[in-house]
Every structure is written in C-alpha cells, then in structure tokens.
Amino acid sequence: MTTTSTSDEELMAAVRADDLDQLVPLFERYHGPLFNYLTRLTNNRDTSEDLTQTVFERILKYRSSYQPTQPFKAWVYQMARNVHADYWQRQQKLRADDDVAEVEKTGGLRGAAFVQMRVSSHHDDLHEALALLPTPQREILVLHRFQGFGYEEIGQLLGCTAEAARVKAHRALQALRKIYFAN
C-alpha cells in the first residue's frame, strides 16, 4: 500500500484490521494539525503535546470502533474533542479542590491579561482574547478559522446542522470581538 496516495479512510481501515504500520502516515498527516488545534484550545504547548499523544493512543485503543464509511478527519477530531473534554473535566475537578485564595488569585490574573493585551502585539492580543472565550466558542472558531473545517463538518462534530454551526461561529466571533475591543 503506497501511503502517499492512500486515503485516510483506507489507512484507518488497515489500522482497524490490525496493520498498525499504517498508523505512521496518519500520524505524520495529523500530528501537526491536531497539536495546533489542541494548543489553541488549551493555550499550553506541553499540555497539547500530551493530549495529541493521547489522541493517537486512543486511535489504537478504539480502532475497532472506526467505521470505514465515516470520514477519518471527522472521527479523529471528535476523538481530539473528547480527549480535550476529559482533560478539562480533570482540571475542573482539581480546581474544585483548591482553596478560595487560589481562585481569587486566578481571577486577578484575568484582569491583568486585559491590561497586558493593550501593550502586546495584535497577534498576541488575538490569541489572548481567544483564550478568554468559553471553550465551546473557542473550539468552533479554531475548527473553522485555523483548522479549515467547513460548517458542514463542524455541524457533524457538534451534532447540529451546518446552519446552526454557522450561527454558533458567528456568535463566537461576536464574543471574540467584544473581548478583543474591550476597553
């Protein structure tokens, strides 16, 4: 099987049939985009690298759940969403165990982020504003603007119509503008 002309779906079907060597080209194709996607969601490169590795571990673990008629890209990004959600839940549980003083300190840092935003470059401003969005809004913008997903694909990932995905993206963009141009 030549991997340069082989579709993602064919490679994953081979992985599903226990030809684990075919995971290598999938890793080469998707490691960078998944890492970028997760970095924009977590705003932490080290965490994103760990989460990206977890995605590929899960591909191996859950390879039998892949349906060859399903687009691989949608399947792997759904897996990345699940990995991020699991990470987020663990972080929320850890934060719940923190004392009130630590939570207040974190809240104070958000205000400092707004002050710093005025001083930093436009690129940094945008990424800071993006990081302040709620995760669902940040995710839809990252999928559409940075990962190149169409609204149809985003709708499939989110379990809604393409039009609903478009509306959610529009609202997320409005929220981003509000944060970006605040003060």
XYZ file of C-alpha atoms in Angstrom, residues 37-38 41-42 51 55 58 77-93 135 139:
26
model
C -5.968 22.558 17.376
C -5.342 21.415 20.952
C -7.916 25.127 22.981
C -5.597 24.708 25.963
C -3.176 15.455 24.589
C -5.422 11.041 20.743
C -6.950 6.247 21.650
C -11.216 15.410 15.515
C -14.139 14.051 17.518
C -11.623 11.938 19.387
C -9.487 15.049 19.984
C -12.557 16.872 21.280
C -13.216 14.005 23.692
C -9.590 13.988 24.871
C -9.791 17.739 25.482
C -13.120 17.366 27.315
C -11.641 14.674 29.558
C -8.652 16.919 30.285
C -10.962 19.870 31.020
C -13.052 17.789 33.440
C -9.913 16.646 35.288
C -8.756 20.265 35.533
C -12.147 21.377 36.842
C -12.041 18.651 39.478
C -14.311 26.538 25.372
C -13.389 25.455 19.699
